[in-house]
Tab-separated table of N, CA and C in Angstrom:
chain	number	residue	atom	x	y	z
A	279	MET	N	9.020	12.213	8.689
A	279	MET	CA	7.639	12.365	8.564
A	279	MET	C	7.260	13.611	8.345
A	280	ALA	N	6.062	13.699	7.875
A	280	ALA	CA	5.647	15.165	7.017
A	280	ALA	C	5.245	15.716	8.033
A	281	ASN	N	5.273	16.975	8.267
A	281	ASN	CA	4.650	18.197	9.610
A	281	ASN	C	3.726	19.243	8.363
A	282	PRO	N	2.454	18.833	8.966
A	282	PRO	CA	1.471	19.254	8.259
A	282	PRO	C	1.439	21.043	8.218
A	283	GLU	N	2.262	21.751	9.567
A	283	GLU	CA	2.398	22.779	9.412
A	283	GLU	C	3.205	23.667	9.029
A	284	TYR	N	4.157	22.693	8.506
A	284	TYR	CA	5.582	23.536	7.499
A	284	TYR	C	5.054	23.781	6.537
A	285	LYS	N	5.287	24.455	5.684
A	285	LYS	CA	4.875	24.356	4.655
A	285	LYS	C	6.411	24.372	3.050
A	286	GLU	N	6.195	23.392	2.891
A	286	GLU	CA	7.665	23.203	1.767
A	286	GLU	C	7.660	23.846	0.971
A	287	VAL	N	8.364	24.446	-0.026
A	287	VAL	CA	8.504	24.702	-1.330
A	287	VAL	C	8.063	23.319	-2.354
A	288	LEU	N	7.243	22.764	-3.637
A	288	LEU	CA	7.567	21.589	-3.975
A	288	LEU	C	7.978	21.803	-5.106
A	289	ASP	N	8.688	21.150	-5.554
A	289	ASP	CA	9.215	21.270	-7.358
A	289	ASP	C	8.324	19.962	-7.915
A	290	GLY	N	8.653	20.782	-9.364
A	290	GLY	CA	7.795	18.725	-10.633
A	290	GLY	C	7.883	18.052	-9.739
A	291	LEU	N	9.320	17.855	-9.615
A	291	LEU	CA	9.092	16.376	-9.272
A	291	LEU	C	8.905	15.760	-7.669
A	292	ASP	N	8.869	16.767	-6.831
A	292	ASP	CA	8.195	16.397	-5.765
A	292	ASP	C	6.627	16.382	-5.858
A	293	LYS	N	5.985	17.301	-6.512
A	293	LYS	CA	4.622	17.192	-6.723
A	293	LYS	C	4.137	15.724	-7.656
A	294	LEU	N	5.042	15.609	-8.424
A	294	LEU	CA	4.873	13.959	-9.314
A	294	LEU	C	5.031	13.180	-8.171
A	295	SER	N	6.033	12.958	-7.433
A	295	SER	CA	6.253	12.107	-6.442
A	295	SER	C	4.972	11.879	-5.365
A	296	VAL	N	4.238	12.451	-4.682
A	296	VAL	CA	3.172	12.936	-4.201
A	296	VAL	C	2.690	12.172	-4.701
A	297	CYS	N	1.897	12.585	-6.125
A	297	CYS	CA	1.114	12.410	-6.734
A	297	CYS	C	0.833	11.328	-6.986
A	298	LEU	N	1.804	10.605	-7.505
A	298	LEU	CA	2.482	9.314	-7.729
A	298	LEU	C	2.093	8.076	-6.669
A	299	TYR	N	2.436	8.406	-5.339
A	299	TYR	CA	2.455	7.619	-4.130
A	299	TYR	C	1.443	7.519	-3.897
A	300	ARG	N	0.116	8.845	-3.803
A	300	ARG	CA	-1.218	8.112	-3.645
A	300	ARG	C	-1.764	7.845	-4.891
A	301	ALA	N	-1.568	7.568	-6.216
A	301	ALA	CA	-1.966	6.906	-6.905
A	301	ALA	C	-1.683	5.425	-6.700
A	302	GLY	N	-0.965	5.002	-5.908
A	302	GLY	CA	-0.456	3.312	-6.075
A	302	GLY	C	-1.249	3.620	-4.603
A	303	ILE	N	-1.537	4.280	-3.624
A	303	ILE	CA	-2.208	4.271	-2.558
A	303	ILE	C	-3.595	3.962	-2.872
A	304	THR	N	-4.346	4.650	-3.574
A	304	THR	CA	-5.592	4.691	-4.118
A	304	THR	C	-5.466	3.512	-5.361
A	305	GLY	N	-4.824	2.371	-6.320
A	305	GLY	CA	-5.054	1.831	-6.879
A	305	GLY	C	-4.826	0.349	-5.711
A	306	LEU	N	-4.448	0.405	-4.523
A	306	LEU	CA	-4.218	-0.468	-3.791
A	306	LEU	C	-5.875	-0.889	-2.858
A	307	ALA	N	-6.173	0.555	-2.904
A	307	ALA	CA	-6.974	-0.024	-2.576
A	307	ALA	C	-8.154	-0.606	-3.451
A	308	LEU	N	-8.316	0.191	-4.859
A	308	LEU	CA	-9.338	-0.943	-5.640
A	308	LEU	C	-9.209	-2.197	-5.655
A	309	SER	N	-7.849	-2.601	-5.657
A	309	SER	CA	-7.616	-3.878	-6.818
A	309	SER	C	-7.228	-4.820	-5.342
A	310	LEU	N	-7.175	-4.343	-4.248
A	310	LEU	CA	-7.558	-4.979	-2.941
A	310	LEU	C	-9.177	-5.599	-2.927
A	311	LEU	N	-10.435	-4.232	-2.977
A	311	LEU	CA	-10.652	-4.856	-3.250
A	311	LEU	C	-11.993	-6.117	-4.198
A	312	LEU	N	-11.299	-5.545	-5.513
A	312	LEU	CA	-11.497	-6.514	-6.057
A	312	LEU	C	-11.003	-7.971	-6.437
A	313	LEU	N	-9.767	-7.978	-5.746
A	313	LEU	CA	-9.087	-9.718	-5.343
A	313	LEU	C	-9.657	-10.199	-4.228
A	314	SER	N	-10.475	-9.036	-3.392
A	314	SER	CA	-11.168	-9.659	-2.060
A	314	SER	C	-12.418	-10.884	-2.946
A	315	ILE	N	-12.843	-10.027	-3.822
A	315	ILE	CA	-14.651	-10.240	-4.400
A	315	ILE	C	-13.707	-11.367	-5.153
A	316	ILE	N	-12.639	-11.263	-5.913
A	316	ILE	CA	-12.798	-12.647	-6.577
A	316	ILE	C	-12.135	-14.083	-5.834
A	317	LEU	N	-11.590	-13.330	-4.612
A	317	LEU	CA	-11.472	-14.691	-3.277
A	317	LEU	C	-12.305	-15.275	-2.876
A	318	SER	N	-13.602	-14.308	-2.920
A	318	SER	CA	-14.863	-14.126	-2.105
A	318	SER	C	-15.770	-15.661	-2.933
A	319	GLY	N	-15.489	-15.904	-4.071
A	319	GLY	CA	-16.427	-16.562	-5.235
A	319	GLY	C	-18.076	-16.573	-5.426
A	320	VAL	N	-18.157	-15.277	-4.743
A	320	VAL	CA	-19.525	-14.465	-4.969
A	320	VAL	C	-19.919	-14.663	-6.336
A	321	THR	N	-18.853	-13.688	-7.144
A	321	THR	CA	-19.340	-14.161	-8.732
A	321	THR	C	-17.703	-14.972	-9.091
A	322	SER	N	-17.920	-15.683	-10.391
A	322	SER	CA	-16.739	-15.856	-11.038
A	322	SER	C	-16.543	-15.138	-12.423
A	323	ARG	N	-17.398	-13.978	-12.191
A	323	ARG	CA	-16.967	-12.810	-13.527
A	323	ARG	C	-16.033	-12.210	-13.526
A	324	PHE	N	-15.253	-12.204	-12.008
A	324	PHE	CA	-13.913	-11.926	-12.207
A	324	PHE	C	-12.514	-12.568	-12.059
A	325	ALA	N	-13.182	-14.187	-12.316
A	325	ALA	CA	-11.858	-14.707	-11.784
A	325	ALA	C	-10.870	-14.906	-13.139
A	326	GLU	N	-11.647	-14.306	-14.082
A	326	GLU	CA	-10.305	-15.032	-15.121
A	326	GLU	C	-9.211	-13.014	-15.003
A	327	TYR	N	-9.922	-12.612	-14.717
A	327	TYR	CA	-8.806	-11.108	-14.517
A	327	TYR	C	-8.039	-11.577	-12.867
A	328	SER	N	-7.530	-12.330	-12.239
A	328	SER	CA	-7.342	-12.353	-11.482
A	328	SER	C	-5.709	-11.690	-11.130
A	329	ASN	N	-5.345	-12.733	-12.480
A	329	ASN	CA	-3.759	-11.605	-12.908
A	329	ASN	C	-3.436	-10.696	-13.175
A	330	VAL	N	-4.666	-9.672	-14.139
A	330	VAL	CA	-4.467	-8.294	-13.884
A	330	VAL	C	-4.740	-7.628	-12.452
A	331	VAL	N	-5.651	-7.925	-11.848
A	331	VAL	CA	-5.675	-7.519	-10.496
A	331	VAL	C	-4.130	-8.019	-9.303
A	332	LEU	N	-4.164	-8.594	-10.021
A	332	LEU	CA	-2.115	-9.167	-8.848
A	332	LEU	C	-1.429	-7.738	-9.917
A	333	LEU	N	-1.330	-7.768	-10.358
A	333	LEU	CA	-0.306	-6.700	-11.504
A	333	LEU	C	-1.371	-5.493	-10.527
A	334	ALA	N	-1.842	-5.223	-11.073
A	334	ALA	CA	-1.839	-4.002	-10.362
A	334	ALA	C	-1.901	-3.964	-9.188
A	335	ILE	N	-2.083	-4.894	-8.088
A	335	ILE	CA	-1.443	-4.857	-7.016
A	335	ILE	C	0.018	-4.648	-6.752
A	336	SER	N	0.693	-5.100	-7.393
A	336	SER	CA	2.233	-5.018	-8.117
A	336	SER	C	2.543	-3.670	-8.208
A	337	THR	N	1.970	-3.194	-9.020
A	337	THR	CA	2.047	-2.009	-9.209
A	337	THR	C	2.294	-0.946	-8.248
A	338	SER	N	0.816	-0.597	-7.617
A	338	SER	CA	0.428	-0.211	-6.347
A	338	SER	C	1.629	0.005	-5.861
A	339	ALA	N	1.702	-1.259	-4.759
A	339	ALA	CA	3.240	-1.290	-4.561
A	339	ALA	C	4.663	-1.004	-4.707
A	340	ALA	N	4.382	-0.895	-6.206
A	340	ALA	CA	5.794	-0.446	-7.076
A	340	ALA	C	6.014	1.292	-6.872
A	341	LEU	N	4.503	1.702	-7.225
A	341	LEU	CA	4.050	3.539	-6.913
A	341	LEU	C	4.397	3.682	-5.936
A	342	SER	N	3.566	3.328	-5.098
A	342	SER	CA	4.261	3.873	-3.475
A	342	SER	C	5.562	3.325	-2.462
A	343	ALA	N	6.031	2.344	-2.700
A	343	ALA	CA	7.565	2.119	-2.199
A	343	ALA	C	8.439	3.340	-2.976
A	344	ALA	N	8.196	3.219	-4.321
A	344	ALA	CA	8.927	4.038	-4.861
A	344	ALA	C	8.994	6.087	-4.499
A	345	ASN	N	7.959	6.087	-4.284
A	345	ASN	CA	8.043	7.377	-3.744
A	345	ASN	C	6.933	7.924	-2.584
A	346	ILE	N	7.796	6.909	-1.452
A	346	ILE	CA	7.434	7.232	-0.069
A	346	ILE	C	8.288	8.182	0.935
A	347	HIS	N	7.364	9.152	1.374
A	347	HIS	CA	8.400	10.337	1.815
A	347	HIS	C	8.617	9.923	3.491
A	348	ILE	N	10.134	8.992	3.560
A	348	ILE	CA	9.604	8.807	5.531
A	348	ILE	C	10.870	9.649	5.631
A	349	TYR	N	11.764	10.064	6.471
A	349	TYR	CA	12.249	10.424	6.956
A	349	TYR	C	14.209	9.706	6.646
A	350	SER	N	13.590	8.445	7.754
A	350	SER	CA	14.675	7.245	8.172
A	350	SER	C	14.740	6.515	7.132
A	351	LYS	N	16.242	6.484	6.332
A	351	LYS	CA	16.086	5.969	5.380
A	351	LYS	C	16.233	4.372	5.970
A	352	HIS	N	16.474	3.965	6.790
A	352	HIS	CA	16.382	2.596	7.279
A	352	HIS	C	14.911	2.628	6.955
A	353	VAL	N	14.214	2.952	7.770
A	353	VAL	CA	12.507	2.120	7.640
A	353	VAL	C	11.896	2.209	6.328
A	354	ARG	N	12.830	3.442	5.682
A	354	ARG	CA	12.080	3.964	3.506
A	354	ARG	C	12.693	2.014	3.304
A	355	ALA	N	13.921	2.095	3.370
A	355	ALA	CA	14.625	1.498	2.518
A	355	ALA	C	13.360	-0.211	3.021
A	356	ALA	N	12.990	-0.456	4.263
A	356	ALA	CA	12.559	-1.479	4.588
A	356	ALA	C	11.541	-1.964	4.041
A	357	ILE	N	11.014	-0.193	3.976
A	357	ILE	CA	9.336	-0.435	3.740
A	357	ILE	C	9.624	-0.601	1.596
A	358	CYS	N	10.221	-0.089	0.949
A	358	CYS	CA	10.349	-0.506	-0.399
A	358	CYS	C	10.636	-1.785	-0.631
A	359	TRP	N	12.211	-2.563	0.414
A	359	TRP	CA	12.663	-3.470	-0.663
A	359	TRP	C	11.503	-4.529	-0.282
A	360	SER	N	10.400	-4.726	0.873
A	360	SER	CA	9.903	-5.524	0.895
A	360	SER	C	8.662	-5.674	-0.349
A	361	ALA	N	8.600	-4.056	-0.752
A	361	ALA	CA	7.899	-4.219	-2.001
A	361	ALA	C	8.536	-5.239	-3.580
A	362	TRP	N	9.535	-4.615	-2.989
A	362	TRP	CA	10.438	-5.644	-4.688
A	362	TRP	C	10.264	-6.923	-4.298
A	363	VAL	N	10.669	-7.372	-3.114
A	363	VAL	CA	11.069	-8.768	-3.227
A	363	VAL	C	9.592	-9.026	-3.314
A	364	GLY	N	8.365	-8.726	-2.911
A	364	GLY	CA	7.058	-9.782	-3.360
A	364	GLY	C	6.713	-9.488	-4.261
A	365	ILE	N	7.048	-7.902	-5.189
A	365	ILE	CA	6.776	-7.959	-7.027
A	365	ILE	C	7.603	-9.243	-7.693
A	366	LEU	N	9.685	-9.342	-6.951
A	366	LEU	CA	10.018	-10.371	-7.152
A	366	LEU	C	9.454	-11.793	-7.232
A	367	LEU	N	8.801	-12.427	-6.282
A	367	LEU	CA	8.425	-13.757	-5.602
A	367	LEU	C	6.942	-13.860	-6.518
A	368	MET	N	6.545	-12.673	-7.155
A	368	MET	CA	5.108	-12.623	-7.577
A	368	MET	C	5.482	-13.109	-8.993
A	369	LEU	N	6.748	-12.813	-9.862
A	369	LEU	CA	6.817	-12.575	-11.187
A	369	LEU	C	7.540	-14.664	-11.512
A	370	SER	N	8.293	-14.291	-10.564
A	370	SER	CA	9.188	-15.933	-10.357
A	370	SER	C	8.493	-17.230	-10.256
A	371	ASP	N	7.016	-17.112	-9.678
A	371	ASP	CA	6.104	-17.863	-9.411
A	371	ASP	C	4.504	-17.725	-10.368
A	372	PRO	N	4.791	-18.206	-12.265
A	372	PRO	CA	3.755	-17.377	-12.457
A	372	PRO	C	2.978	-18.370	-12.256
A	373	GLU	N	2.147	-19.411	-12.013
A	373	GLU	CA	1.310	-20.213	-11.177
A	373	GLU	C	0.143	-19.945	-10.185
A	374	GLN	N	1.045	-19.130	-9.347
A	374	GLN	CA	0.515	-18.430	-8.383
A	374	GLN	C	0.661	-19.273	-7.228
A	375	THR	N	1.120	-20.255	-6.583
A	375	THR	CA	1.257	-21.133	-6.125
A	375	THR	C	1.578	-20.218	-5.028
A	376	ARG	N	2.599	-19.568	-4.549
A	376	ARG	CA	2.355	-19.326	-3.499
A	376	ARG	C	2.432	-17.989	-3.410
A	377	ILE	N	1.070	-17.185	-3.654
A	377	ILE	CA	0.835	-16.183	-3.822
A	377	ILE	C	1.421	-15.579	-2.722
A	378	TRP	N	0.460	-16.049	-1.304
A	378	TRP	CA	0.470	-15.366	-0.460
A	378	TRP	C	1.309	-15.016	0.573
A	379	LEU	N	3.020	-15.546	-0.193
A	379	LEU	CA	4.056	-15.578	0.684
A	379	LEU	C	4.672	-13.922	-0.602
A	380	SER	N	4.487	-13.900	-2.048
A	380	SER	CA	4.370	-12.364	-2.321
A	380	SER	C	3.466	-11.416	-2.052
A	381	LEU	N	2.209	-11.342	-1.494
A	381	LEU	CA	1.447	-11.016	-1.140
A	381	LEU	C	2.077	-10.526	-0.331
A	382	GLY	N	2.513	-11.329	1.153
A	382	GLY	CA	2.939	-11.466	2.552
A	382	GLY	C	3.568	-9.865	2.480
A	383	PHE	N	4.681	-10.320	1.374
A	383	PHE	CA	5.997	-9.033	1.271
A	383	PHE	C	5.246	-7.768	1.071
A	384	ILE	N	4.399	-8.005	-0.048
A	384	ILE	CA	3.877	-6.175	-0.773
A	384	ILE	C	3.042	-5.922	0.669
A	385	PHE	N	2.099	-7.011	1.570
A	385	PHE	CA	1.302	-6.195	2.668
A	385	PHE	C	2.219	-4.983	3.286
A	386	VAL	N	3.273	-6.426	4.094
A	386	VAL	CA	4.444	-5.033	3.939
A	386	VAL	C	4.770	-4.187	4.378
A	387	THR	N	5.134	-4.028	3.149
A	387	THR	CA	5.023	-2.653	2.566
A	387	THR	C	3.757	-1.187	2.726
A	388	PHE	N	2.769	-1.881	2.384
A	388	PHE	CA	1.491	-1.214	3.136
A	388	PHE	C	0.948	-1.574	4.603
A	389	SER	N	1.470	-1.668	5.028
A	389	SER	CA	1.351	-1.909	6.228
A	389	SER	C	2.453	-1.191	7.357
A	390	GLY	N	3.422	-1.096	7.157
A	390	GLY	CA	4.565	0.491	7.259
A	390	GLY	C	4.104	2.051	6.258
A	391	ILE	N	3.113	1.428	5.140
A	391	ILE	CA	2.795	2.935	4.811
A	391	ILE	C	1.430	3.146	5.749
A	392	ALA	N	0.218	2.146	5.994
A	392	ALA	CA	-0.520	2.665	7.067
A	392	ALA	C	-0.058	3.381	8.123
A	393	LEU	N	0.978	2.491	9.084
A	393	LEU	CA	1.547	2.969	10.427
A	393	LEU	C	1.850	4.059	10.002
A	394	LYS	N	2.742	4.528	8.826
A	394	LYS	CA	3.168	5.990	8.888
A	394	LYS	C	2.342	7.003	8.319
A	395	GLU	N	1.041	6.470	7.764
A	395	GLU	CA	0.207	7.715	7.793
A	395	GLU	C	-0.606	7.855	9.337
A	396	SER	N	-0.461	6.696	9.820
A	396	SER	CA	-1.642	6.914	11.113
A	396	SER	C	-0.568	7.850	12.025
A	397	PHE	N	0.439	7.718	12.106
A	397	PHE	CA	1.539	8.991	12.958
A	397	PHE	C	1.302	9.987	12.168
A	398	CYS	N	0.766	10.777	11.284
A	398	CYS	CA	0.930	11.767	10.567
A	398	CYS	C	-0.531	12.391	10.559
A	399	PHE	N	-0.810	11.058	10.284
A	399	PHE	CA	-2.569	11.563	10.766
A	399	PHE	C	-3.492	10.724	11.242
A	400	LYS	N	-4.167	11.297	11.215
A	400	LYS	CA	-5.585	10.953	12.505
A	400	LYS	C	-7.043	10.224	11.462
A	401	VAL	N	-6.775	9.431	11.176
A	401	VAL	CA	-7.700	8.491	9.947
A	401	VAL	C	-7.568	6.932	10.729
A	402	LEU	N	-9.342	6.890	10.763
A	402	LEU	CA	-10.279	5.810	11.705
A	402	LEU	C	-9.705	4.327	10.788
A	403	GLY	N	-8.789	3.804	12.012
A	403	GLY	CA	-8.973	2.162	11.752
A	403	GLY	C	-7.427	1.576	11.086
A	404	LEU	N	-6.720	3.267	10.818
A	404	LEU	CA	-5.250	2.538	9.620
A	404	LEU	C	-5.045	1.468	10.534
A	405	LYS	N	-4.730	2.022	12.286
A	405	LYS	CA	-3.535	1.036	12.885
A	405	LYS	C	-3.700	-0.633	12.281
A	406	LEU	N	-5.490	-0.843	12.543
A	406	LEU	CA	-5.816	-1.783	11.888
A	406	LEU	C	-5.200	-2.593	11.040
A	407	VAL	N	-4.826	-1.926	9.924
A	407	VAL	CA	-4.723	-2.211	8.426
A	407	VAL	C	-3.913	-3.326	8.470
A	408	PRO	N	-2.286	-3.015	9.519
A	408	PRO	CA	-1.417	-4.334	8.739
A	408	PRO	C	-1.453	-5.465	9.862
A	409	LEU	N	-2.948	-5.212	10.914
A	409	LEU	CA	-3.584	-6.412	12.093
A	409	LEU	C	-4.211	-7.290	10.713
A	410	LEU	N	-5.336	-6.760	9.665
A	410	LEU	CA	-6.002	-6.842	9.119
A	410	LEU	C	-5.214	-7.791	7.409
A	411	LEU	N	-3.802	-6.887	7.375
A	411	LEU	CA	-3.091	-7.808	5.736
A	411	LEU	C	-2.705	-8.861	6.230
A	412	ALA	N	-1.627	-8.867	7.654
A	412	ALA	CA	-0.779	-10.125	8.478
A	412	ALA	C	-1.886	-11.376	8.087
A	413	ALA	N	-3.520	-10.639	8.451
A	413	ALA	CA	-4.152	-12.132	9.389
A	413	ALA	C	-4.816	-12.550	7.682
A	414	SER	N	-4.884	-11.300	6.450
A	414	SER	CA	-5.089	-12.119	5.507
A	414	SER	C	-4.261	-12.810	4.424
A	415	THR	N	-3.161	-12.575	4.741
A	415	THR	CA	-1.591	-13.547	4.341
A	415	THR	C	-1.699	-15.100	4.937
A	416	LEU	N	-2.034	-14.520	6.096
A	416	LEU	CA	-2.119	-16.557	6.973
A	416	LEU	C	-3.634	-16.819	6.874
A	417	SER	N	-4.935	-16.135	6.019
A	417	SER	CA	-5.453	-17.067	6.005
A	417	SER	C	-5.390	-17.733	4.043
A	418	LEU	N	-4.579	-16.863	3.337
A	418	LEU	CA	-4.165	-17.214	1.909
A	418	LEU	C	-3.269	-18.400	2.097
A	419	TRP	N	-2.320	-18.328	3.655
A	419	TRP	CA	-1.213	-19.544	3.339
A	419	TRP	C	-1.821	-20.764	3.795
A	420	LEU	N	-3.238	-20.743	4.657
A	420	LEU	CA	-4.038	-22.064	5.217
A	420	LEU	C	-5.215	-22.330	4.288
A	421	GLN	N	-5.295	-21.469	2.649
A	421	GLN	CA	-6.196	-21.688	2.198
A	421	GLN	C	-7.773	-21.312	2.788
A	422	GLN	N	-8.037	-20.465	3.539
A	422	GLN	CA	-9.306	-19.793	3.699
A	422	GLN	C	-9.483	-18.286	2.545
A	423	GLN	N	-9.976	-19.205	1.770
A	423	GLN	CA	-10.251	-17.458	1.243
A	423	GLN	C	-11.095	-16.500	1.227
A	424	LEU	N	-12.380	-17.601	1.970
A	424	LEU	CA	-13.291	-15.610	2.728
A	424	LEU	C	-13.189	-15.752	3.942
A	425	VAL	N	-11.865	-16.427	3.910
A	425	VAL	CA	-12.059	-15.149	5.617
A	425	VAL	C	-10.910	-14.389	4.728
A	426	ALA	N	-9.683	-14.651	3.866
A	426	ALA	CA	-8.837	-14.045	3.516
A	426	ALA	C	-9.484	-12.697	2.897
A	427	SER	N	-10.674	-13.403	2.170
A	427	SER	CA	-11.409	-12.153	1.163
A	427	SER	C	-12.075	-10.666	2.378
A	428	ILE	N	-12.508	-11.398	3.290
A	428	ILE	CA	-13.225	-10.226	4.197
A	428	ILE	C	-12.179	-9.445	4.742
A	429	LEU	N	-11.297	-10.029	4.768
A	429	LEU	CA	-10.298	-9.574	5.742
A	429	LEU	C	-9.372	-7.995	4.644
A	430	MET	N	-9.189	-8.954	3.561
A	430	MET	CA	-8.633	-8.199	2.467
A	430	MET	C	-10.501	-6.744	1.992
A	431	ALA	N	-11.172	-7.016	1.986
A	431	ALA	CA	-12.122	-6.434	1.365
A	431	ALA	C	-12.080	-5.093	2.744
A	432	THR	N	-12.153	-5.961	4.277
A	432	THR	CA	-12.114	-4.607	5.141
A	432	THR	C	-10.793	-3.400	5.083
A	433	SER	N	-9.625	-4.258	4.966
A	433	SER	CA	-8.271	-3.554	4.206
A	433	SER	C	-8.446	-2.436	3.522
A	434	ALA	N	-9.136	-3.017	2.620
A	434	ALA	CA	-9.300	-2.299	1.388
A	434	ALA	C	-10.433	-1.000	1.369
A	435	LEU	N	-11.334	-0.863	2.542
A	435	LEU	CA	-11.604	-0.185	2.555
A	435	LEU	C	-11.435	0.928	3.286
A	436	VAL	N	-10.506	0.745	5.182
A	436	VAL	CA	-9.894	1.366	5.472
A	436	VAL	C	-9.087	2.535	4.299
A	437	ILE	N	-7.914	1.217	3.527
A	437	ILE	CA	-6.815	2.271	2.301
A	437	ILE	C	-7.578	3.381	1.606
A	438	GLY	N	-8.963	2.941	1.326
A	438	GLY	CA	-10.017	3.802	0.407
A	438	GLY	C	-9.996	5.264	1.071
A	439	TYR	N	-10.455	4.761	2.363
A	439	TYR	CA	-10.947	5.513	3.267
A	439	TYR	C	-9.648	6.866	2.968
A	440	LEU	N	-8.493	6.075	3.494
A	440	LEU	CA	-6.926	6.709	3.584
A	440	LEU	C	-6.831	7.403	2.274
A	441	ALA	N	-7.016	7.103	0.836
A	441	ALA	CA	-6.693	7.855	-0.621
A	441	ALA	C	-7.650	8.741	-0.232
A	442	ILE	N	-8.916	8.775	-0.210
A	442	ILE	CA	-10.343	9.756	0.062
A	442	ILE	C	-9.240	10.989	0.408
A	443	ILE	N	-8.467	10.826	1.518
A	443	ILE	CA	-8.419	11.628	2.255
A	443	ILE	C	-7.108	12.476	2.095
A	444	LYS	N	-6.601	11.592	1.988
A	444	LYS	CA	-4.930	11.872	0.915
A	444	LYS	C	-4.927	13.017	-0.153
A	445	TRP	N	-6.242	12.381	-0.760
A	445	TRP	CA	-6.255	13.320	-2.078
A	445	TRP	C	-6.766	14.978	-1.929
A	446	ARG	N	-7.178	14.999	-0.982
A	446	ARG	CA	-8.146	16.196	-0.192
A	446	ARG	C	-7.000	17.076	0.629
A	447	MET	N	-6.367	16.377	0.381
A	447	MET	CA	-4.882	17.670	1.314
A	447	MET	C	-4.066	18.246	0.490
A	448	PRO	N	-3.294	18.897	0.945
A	448	PRO	CA	-1.796	19.732	-0.122
A	448	PRO	C	-1.369	18.697	-0.354
A	449	LEU	N	-0.326	18.558	-1.661
A	449	LEU	CA	0.925	18.006	-1.074
A	449	LEU	C	1.538	18.062	-0.534
A	450	HIS	N	2.206	19.531	-0.158
A	450	HIS	CA	3.209	19.634	1.033
A	450	HIS	C	3.275	19.193	2.558
A	451	PHE	N	2.146	18.128	2.482
A	451	PHE	CA	1.712	17.723	4.210
A	451	PHE	C	2.202	16.368	3.823
A	452	ASP	N	2.972	15.579	2.523
A	452	ASP	CA	3.162	14.384	2.148
A	452	ASP	C	4.670	14.478	2.476
A	453	ILE	N	5.149	15.613	1.836
A	453	ILE	CA	6.590	16.323	1.703
A	453	ILE	C	7.183	16.121	3.243
A	454	GLY	N	6.738	17.185	4.211
A	454	GLY	CA	7.207	17.850	4.977
A	454	GLY	C	8.461	18.139	5.211
A	455	ILE	N	9.485	18.605	5.688
A	455	ILE	CA	10.245	19.071	5.713
A	455	ILE	C	11.405	18.310	4.628
A	456	LYS	N	11.858	18.992	4.122
A	456	LYS	CA	13.058	18.214	2.715
A	456	LYS	C	14.083	18.097	3.574
A	457	ALA	N	14.494	19.329	4.708
A	457	ALA	CA	16.220	18.971	5.137
A	457	ALA	C	15.750	17.986	6.105
A	458	ASN	N	15.092	17.592	6.483
A	458	ASN	CA	15.184	16.294	8.051
A	458	ASN	C	15.490	15.037	6.659
A	459	TYR	N	15.451	14.424	5.810
A	459	TYR	CA	15.371	13.712	5.205
A	459	TYR	C	17.050	12.908	5.211
A	460	GLU	N	17.411	11.521	5.450
A	460	GLU	CA	18.610	10.813	5.876
A	460	GLU	C	18.724	10.527	4.424
A	461	ILE	N	19.547	10.997	3.850
A	461	ILE	CA	19.822	10.134	2.165
A	461	ILE	C	20.906	8.631	2.163
């Protein structure tokens, strides 16, 4: 994981991967907040955009998973593959009857990201995100949309706060020491 005290020389691909990773985190925060609004039923104005929001969540997962910077290849693989499995499950379920399952896999990815970031940087509430996302998946499975909505909104606020902090950091904070990465 990143070592903020060490400043690695970044090439263009490094900078691009960090920006795409951060864009994925930002996209998740925004799309998760929209999904929580849709699930809450407060307004039916966004209900017709639920597929677009699910696409945004999937895109955010793909961006973050494809560009995550973790030294351990086994941890990196677990985080990445859960995103791809979630995206494939979402694509294979056009009626969204098992949306809790596909979101559950995607939430594993962002739970891993939240834990990774909590070890690297001190961000308030970040260690609670895996619990909130797991509870929201369970709530979706139990068809408790309002509970899932509240849990997702809380997660979205914490992840949004993380996104703001990440965009303020220098890019080399995300890379750490390149020589430490397992290939």
